[in-house]
CSV table of N, CA and C in Angstrom, one decimal:
chain,number,residue,atom,x,y,z
A,452,MET,N,3.9,-103.5,-55.1
A,452,MET,CA,5.4,-103.5,-54.9
A,452,MET,C,6.0,-103.5,-56.0
A,453,ARG,N,5.5,-104.5,-57.1
A,453,ARG,CA,6.0,-105.1,-58.3
A,453,ARG,C,5.8,-103.6,-59.1
A,454,MET,N,4.9,-102.9,-59.0
A,454,MET,CA,4.6,-101.4,-60.0
A,454,MET,C,5.7,-100.7,-59.6
A,455,MET,N,5.9,-100.4,-58.2
A,455,MET,CA,7.1,-99.5,-57.8
A,455,MET,C,8.1,-99.6,-58.1
A,456,LYS,N,8.7,-101.0,-58.4
A,456,LYS,CA,10.1,-101.4,-58.6
A,456,LYS,C,10.3,-100.7,-60.1
A,457,ASN,N,9.0,-101.2,-61.2
A,457,ASN,CA,8.8,-100.6,-62.5
A,457,ASN,C,9.1,-99.1,-62.5
A,458,LYS,N,8.8,-98.4,-61.7
A,458,LYS,CA,8.9,-97.0,-61.5
A,458,LYS,C,10.3,-96.3,-61.5
A,459,VAL,N,10.6,-97.3,-60.4
A,459,VAL,CA,12.1,-96.9,-60.3
A,459,VAL,C,13.2,-97.4,-61.5
A,460,SER,N,12.8,-98.6,-61.8
A,460,SER,CA,13.5,-98.9,-63.2
A,460,SER,C,13.7,-98.1,-63.9
A,461,ALA,N,12.5,-97.3,-64.9
A,461,ALA,CA,12.0,-96.8,-65.7
A,461,ALA,C,12.7,-95.4,-65.3
A,462,SER,N,12.8,-94.8,-64.2
A,462,SER,CA,13.3,-93.3,-63.8
A,462,SER,C,14.8,-93.6,-63.8
A,463,SER,N,15.3,-94.8,-63.7
A,463,SER,CA,16.8,-95.7,-63.7
A,463,SER,C,17.3,-95.1,-65.2
A,464,VAL,N,16.2,-95.8,-66.0
A,464,VAL,CA,16.5,-95.8,-67.6
A,464,VAL,C,16.7,-94.2,-68.1
A,465,SER,N,15.7,-93.7,-67.7
A,465,SER,CA,16.1,-92.3,-68.2
A,465,SER,C,17.0,-91.0,-67.9
A,466,VAL,N,17.0,-91.6,-66.6
A,466,VAL,CA,18.8,-90.9,-66.3
A,466,VAL,C,19.8,-91.6,-66.8
A,467,CYS,N,19.6,-93.0,-67.2
A,467,CYS,CA,21.0,-93.3,-68.0
A,467,CYS,C,21.0,-92.7,-69.0
A,468,ALA,N,19.8,-92.6,-70.2
A,468,ALA,CA,19.6,-92.0,-71.0
A,468,ALA,C,20.1,-90.5,-70.8
A,469,ILE,N,19.6,-89.5,-70.1
A,469,ILE,CA,20.3,-88.3,-70.1
A,469,ILE,C,21.8,-88.2,-70.1
A,470,VAL,N,22.4,-88.9,-69.4
A,470,VAL,CA,23.6,-89.1,-69.1
A,470,VAL,C,24.5,-89.4,-70.7
A,471,MET,N,24.0,-90.2,-71.0
A,471,MET,CA,24.4,-90.9,-72.3
A,471,MET,C,24.4,-89.7,-73.2
A,472,VAL,N,23.4,-89.0,-73.4
A,472,VAL,CA,23.1,-88.2,-74.3
A,472,VAL,C,24.2,-86.9,-74.4
A,473,MET,N,24.3,-86.4,-73.0
A,473,MET,CA,25.2,-85.5,-72.4
A,473,MET,C,26.8,-86.0,-73.0
A,474,MET,N,27.0,-87.1,-72.9
A,474,MET,CA,28.4,-87.7,-72.7
A,474,MET,C,28.4,-87.7,-74.2
A,475,VAL,N,27.7,-88.0,-75.1
A,475,VAL,CA,27.9,-87.7,-76.7
A,475,VAL,C,28.0,-86.6,-77.1
A,476,THR,N,27.2,-85.7,-76.5
A,476,THR,CA,27.4,-84.1,-77.2
A,476,THR,C,28.5,-84.0,-76.6
A,477,LEU,N,29.4,-84.2,-75.5
A,477,LEU,CA,30.7,-83.7,-75.0
A,477,LEU,C,31.6,-84.3,-75.9
A,478,VAL,N,31.5,-85.5,-76.3
A,478,VAL,CA,32.4,-86.4,-77.1
A,478,VAL,C,32.4,-85.3,-78.6
A,479,LEU,N,31.1,-85.0,-79.3
A,479,LEU,CA,31.1,-84.4,-80.4
A,479,LEU,C,31.6,-83.1,-80.6
A,480,MET,N,31.4,-82.2,-79.1
A,480,MET,CA,31.8,-80.9,-78.9
A,480,MET,C,33.5,-81.2,-79.2
A,481,ASN,N,34.0,-82.2,-78.6
A,481,ASN,CA,35.4,-81.9,-78.3
A,481,ASN,C,36.2,-82.4,-79.8
A,482,VAL,N,35.7,-83.4,-80.4
A,482,VAL,CA,35.6,-83.9,-82.1
A,482,VAL,C,35.9,-82.3,-82.8
A,483,SER,N,34.6,-81.5,-82.4
A,483,SER,CA,34.8,-80.5,-83.6
A,483,SER,C,35.7,-79.4,-83.5
A,484,HIS,N,36.2,-79.5,-82.1
A,484,HIS,CA,37.5,-78.8,-81.5
A,484,HIS,C,38.7,-79.3,-82.6
A,485,VAL,N,38.7,-80.4,-82.2
A,485,VAL,CA,39.9,-81.3,-82.7
A,485,VAL,C,39.9,-80.8,-84.5
A,486,VAL,N,39.0,-81.0,-85.1
A,486,VAL,CA,38.6,-80.7,-86.5
A,486,VAL,C,39.3,-79.0,-86.9
A,487,ASP,N,38.6,-78.0,-85.9
A,487,ASP,CA,38.8,-76.9,-86.0
A,487,ASP,C,40.4,-76.7,-86.1
A,488,ALA,N,41.0,-77.2,-85.0
A,488,ALA,CA,42.3,-77.3,-84.8
A,488,ALA,C,43.2,-77.6,-86.1
A,489,ALA,N,42.4,-78.7,-87.0
A,489,ALA,CA,43.3,-79.2,-88.3
A,489,ALA,C,43.3,-78.3,-89.0
A,490,ASN,N,42.0,-77.5,-89.2
A,490,ASN,CA,41.9,-76.4,-90.3
A,490,ASN,C,42.8,-75.3,-90.2
A,491,CYS,N,43.6,-74.9,-89.0
A,491,CYS,CA,44.0,-73.4,-88.8
A,491,CYS,C,45.5,-73.4,-90.0
A,492,SER,N,45.3,-72.4,-90.4
A,492,SER,CA,46.2,-72.0,-91.1
A,492,SER,C,46.8,-70.6,-91.1
A,493,PRO,N,47.7,-70.1,-91.0
A,493,PRO,CA,47.7,-69.0,-90.7
A,493,PRO,C,48.0,-68.3,-92.3
A,494,TRP,N,47.9,-68.8,-93.1
A,494,TRP,CA,48.1,-68.7,-94.7
A,494,TRP,C,46.7,-68.1,-94.8
A,495,GLU,N,45.5,-68.5,-94.3
A,495,GLU,CA,44.2,-67.9,-94.3
A,495,GLU,C,43.8,-66.5,-94.0
A,496,LEU,N,45.2,-66.1,-93.2
A,496,LEU,CA,45.1,-64.7,-92.9
A,496,LEU,C,45.6,-63.8,-93.8
A,497,LYS,N,46.3,-64.1,-95.0
A,497,LYS,CA,46.9,-63.6,-95.8
A,497,LYS,C,45.9,-62.0,-96.5
A,498,PRO,N,44.7,-62.1,-96.6
A,498,PRO,CA,44.1,-61.5,-97.2
A,498,PRO,C,44.1,-60.0,-96.3
A,499,CYS,N,44.6,-60.6,-94.6
A,499,CYS,CA,44.4,-59.3,-93.9
A,499,CYS,C,46.0,-58.4,-93.8
A,500,MET,N,46.8,-58.9,-94.3
A,500,MET,CA,47.6,-58.4,-94.1
A,500,MET,C,48.0,-57.2,-94.4
A,501,TRP,N,47.3,-56.4,-95.7
A,501,TRP,CA,47.4,-55.2,-96.1
A,501,TRP,C,47.0,-54.3,-94.7
A,502,ALA,N,45.8,-55.0,-94.2
A,502,ALA,CA,44.9,-53.8,-93.1
A,502,ALA,C,45.6,-54.2,-91.8
A,503,ILE,N,46.7,-54.9,-91.4
A,503,ILE,CA,47.0,-55.1,-90.7
A,503,ILE,C,48.5,-54.3,-90.3
A,504,THR,N,49.1,-54.5,-91.5
A,504,THR,CA,50.1,-53.5,-91.7
A,504,THR,C,50.4,-52.1,-92.1
A,505,THR,N,49.1,-51.6,-92.4
A,505,THR,CA,48.9,-50.3,-92.9
A,505,THR,C,47.6,-50.0,-92.4
A,506,SER,N,47.1,-48.7,-92.3
A,506,SER,CA,45.8,-48.0,-91.5
A,506,SER,C,44.5,-48.5,-92.8
A,507,SER,N,44.9,-49.6,-93.5
A,507,SER,CA,43.6,-49.4,-94.2
A,507,SER,C,42.5,-50.8,-93.5
A,508,PRO,N,41.4,-50.5,-94.5
A,508,PRO,CA,40.2,-51.3,-93.3
A,508,PRO,C,40.3,-52.5,-94.0
A,509,PRO,N,40.0,-53.3,-93.3
A,509,PRO,CA,40.1,-54.9,-93.7
A,509,PRO,C,38.6,-55.3,-94.9
A,510,SER,N,39.0,-56.2,-95.8
A,510,SER,CA,38.5,-57.0,-96.5
A,510,SER,C,37.4,-57.2,-96.1
A,511,THR,N,36.2,-57.7,-97.0
A,511,THR,CA,35.1,-58.6,-96.6
A,511,THR,C,35.8,-60.0,-96.4
A,512,THR,N,36.9,-60.3,-97.3
A,512,THR,CA,37.1,-61.7,-97.3
A,512,THR,C,38.0,-61.9,-96.0
A,513,CYS,N,39.2,-60.7,-96.0
A,513,CYS,CA,39.6,-60.8,-94.4
A,513,CYS,C,39.0,-61.1,-93.1
A,514,CYS,N,37.7,-60.4,-93.1
A,514,CYS,CA,36.8,-60.4,-91.8
A,514,CYS,C,36.2,-62.1,-92.2
A,515,GLN,N,36.1,-62.4,-92.9
A,515,GLN,CA,35.2,-63.8,-93.0
A,515,GLN,C,36.3,-64.8,-92.8
A,516,ASN,N,37.6,-64.5,-93.0
A,516,ASN,CA,39.0,-65.5,-92.8
A,516,ASN,C,39.1,-65.4,-91.2
A,517,LEU,N,38.9,-64.0,-90.8
A,517,LEU,CA,39.2,-63.8,-89.2
A,517,LEU,C,38.2,-64.6,-88.5
A,518,LYS,N,37.0,-64.9,-88.7
A,518,LYS,CA,35.9,-65.3,-88.1
A,518,LYS,C,36.0,-67.0,-88.2
A,519,ASP,N,36.3,-67.5,-89.6
A,519,ASP,CA,36.9,-68.9,-89.4
A,519,ASP,C,38.3,-69.4,-89.2
A,520,GLN,N,38.9,-68.5,-89.0
A,520,GLN,CA,40.2,-68.9,-88.0
A,520,GLN,C,40.4,-68.7,-86.2
A,521,ARG,N,39.1,-67.6,-86.2
A,521,ARG,CA,39.2,-67.4,-84.5
A,521,ARG,C,39.6,-68.8,-83.7
A,522,PRO,N,39.0,-69.9,-83.7
A,522,PRO,CA,39.2,-71.1,-82.7
A,522,PRO,C,41.1,-71.1,-82.8
A,523,CYS,N,41.7,-70.7,-83.6
A,523,CYS,CA,42.8,-70.8,-83.9
A,523,CYS,C,44.0,-69.8,-83.2
A,524,PHE,N,43.1,-68.6,-83.2
A,524,PHE,CA,44.2,-67.3,-82.0
A,524,PHE,C,44.7,-67.5,-81.4
A,525,CYS,N,44.4,-68.1,-80.2
A,525,CYS,CA,45.2,-68.7,-79.3
A,525,CYS,C,46.9,-69.4,-79.9
A,526,GLY,N,46.6,-70.0,-80.5
A,526,GLY,CA,47.5,-70.8,-81.1
A,526,GLY,C,48.9,-69.7,-81.9
A,527,TYR,N,47.8,-68.9,-82.5
A,527,TYR,CA,49.0,-68.1,-83.3
A,527,TYR,C,49.8,-67.2,-82.2
A,528,LEU,N,48.8,-66.9,-81.5
A,528,LEU,CA,49.8,-65.8,-80.1
A,528,LEU,C,50.7,-66.4,-79.7
A,529,ARG,N,50.6,-67.8,-79.5
A,529,ARG,CA,51.8,-68.4,-78.7
A,529,ARG,C,52.8,-68.6,-79.6
A,530,ASP,N,52.6,-68.7,-81.1
A,530,ASP,CA,53.4,-68.9,-82.1
A,530,ASP,C,55.1,-67.7,-82.1
A,531,PRO,N,55.9,-67.7,-81.7
A,531,PRO,CA,56.9,-66.8,-81.6
A,531,PRO,C,57.0,-66.3,-83.1
A,532,ARG,N,57.1,-67.1,-84.2
A,532,ARG,CA,57.6,-66.9,-85.3
A,532,ARG,C,56.6,-65.7,-86.1
A,533,MET,N,55.0,-65.5,-85.2
A,533,MET,CA,54.1,-64.8,-85.8
A,533,MET,C,54.4,-63.6,-85.4
A,534,LYS,N,54.9,-63.3,-84.2
A,534,LYS,CA,55.3,-61.7,-83.6
A,534,LYS,C,56.1,-61.0,-84.6
A,535,ASP,N,57.1,-62.0,-85.9
A,535,ASP,CA,57.9,-61.5,-86.7
A,535,ASP,C,57.1,-60.3,-87.8
A,536,TYR,N,55.7,-60.4,-87.8
A,536,TYR,CA,55.0,-60.4,-89.1
A,536,TYR,C,53.8,-59.4,-88.4
A,537,VAL,N,53.3,-59.8,-87.0
A,537,VAL,CA,52.0,-59.4,-86.8
A,537,VAL,C,52.4,-58.3,-85.8
A,538,ASP,N,52.0,-56.7,-86.1
A,538,ASP,CA,51.8,-56.1,-85.0
A,538,ASP,C,50.5,-56.5,-84.0
A,539,PRO,N,50.5,-56.6,-83.0
A,539,PRO,CA,49.3,-57.2,-82.2
A,539,PRO,C,48.4,-56.1,-81.9
A,540,THR,N,48.8,-55.0,-81.7
A,540,THR,CA,47.9,-54.1,-81.6
A,540,THR,C,46.9,-53.8,-82.9
A,541,ARG,N,47.8,-53.6,-83.9
A,541,ARG,CA,47.0,-53.5,-85.2
A,541,ARG,C,45.9,-54.5,-85.5
A,542,ALA,N,46.4,-56.0,-85.0
A,542,ALA,CA,45.9,-57.2,-85.7
A,542,ALA,C,44.6,-56.8,-84.3
A,543,THR,N,44.8,-56.5,-83.5
A,543,THR,CA,43.3,-56.5,-82.7
A,543,THR,C,42.6,-55.2,-83.1
A,544,GLU,N,43.1,-54.4,-83.4
A,544,GLU,CA,41.8,-53.2,-84.5
A,544,GLU,C,41.5,-53.9,-85.5
A,545,VAL,N,42.2,-54.4,-86.2
A,545,VAL,CA,41.6,-54.9,-87.2
A,545,VAL,C,40.1,-56.0,-87.1
A,546,ALA,N,40.8,-57.0,-86.0
A,546,ALA,CA,39.5,-58.1,-85.5
A,546,ALA,C,38.5,-57.5,-85.2
A,547,ALA,N,38.6,-56.3,-84.4
A,547,ALA,CA,37.6,-55.5,-83.8
A,547,ALA,C,36.6,-54.5,-84.9
A,548,SER,N,37.2,-54.2,-85.8
A,548,SER,CA,36.6,-53.5,-87.0
A,548,SER,C,35.8,-54.9,-88.3
A,549,CYS,N,36.2,-56.1,-87.9
A,549,CYS,CA,35.5,-57.2,-88.3
A,549,CYS,C,34.5,-57.6,-87.8
A,550,GLY,N,34.8,-57.2,-86.2
A,550,GLY,CA,33.5,-57.6,-85.1
A,550,GLY,C,33.8,-59.2,-84.8
A,551,VAL,N,35.0,-59.5,-84.9
A,551,VAL,CA,35.6,-60.7,-84.4
A,551,VAL,C,36.4,-60.4,-82.9
A,552,PRO,N,35.8,-60.9,-81.7
A,552,PRO,CA,36.6,-60.7,-80.7
A,552,PRO,C,37.6,-61.7,-80.4
A,553,ILE,N,38.8,-61.2,-79.8
A,553,ILE,CA,39.9,-61.9,-79.2
A,553,ILE,C,39.6,-62.5,-78.6
A,554,PRO,N,40.0,-63.9,-78.3
A,554,PRO,CA,39.6,-64.8,-76.9
A,554,PRO,C,41.0,-64.6,-76.0
A,555,VAL,N,40.5,-64.9,-75.0
A,555,VAL,CA,41.5,-64.6,-73.6
A,555,VAL,C,42.2,-65.9,-73.7
A,556,CYS,N,43.4,-65.8,-73.8
A,556,CYS,CA,44.2,-67.1,-74.1
A,556,CYS,C,45.2,-67.6,-72.9
A,557,TYR,N,45.0,-68.9,-72.6
A,557,TYR,CA,45.9,-69.1,-71.0
A,557,TYR,C,46.9,-69.6,-71.6
């Protein structure tokens, strides 16, 4: 009987350890999103303005900055001040030519 009790305890400890690892992973994922949000800066997209406002292809710097700023896109799309500077259709075309998908924002 004592041996069976130890097996249950060991299995309970394993389940608790797995749950703890999952919780730590979720916390770290949320922290990384907060860090990403803290790095959002529309100024980082300045190298893309020529491509967005004309029919010129985007530069390598533009594409890299678009990739880096992708977590910020929904915030930019919700910002009414951005609409004065960016044509959404052309911005989508530039992102597509850089291979950067536009996220679905809710």
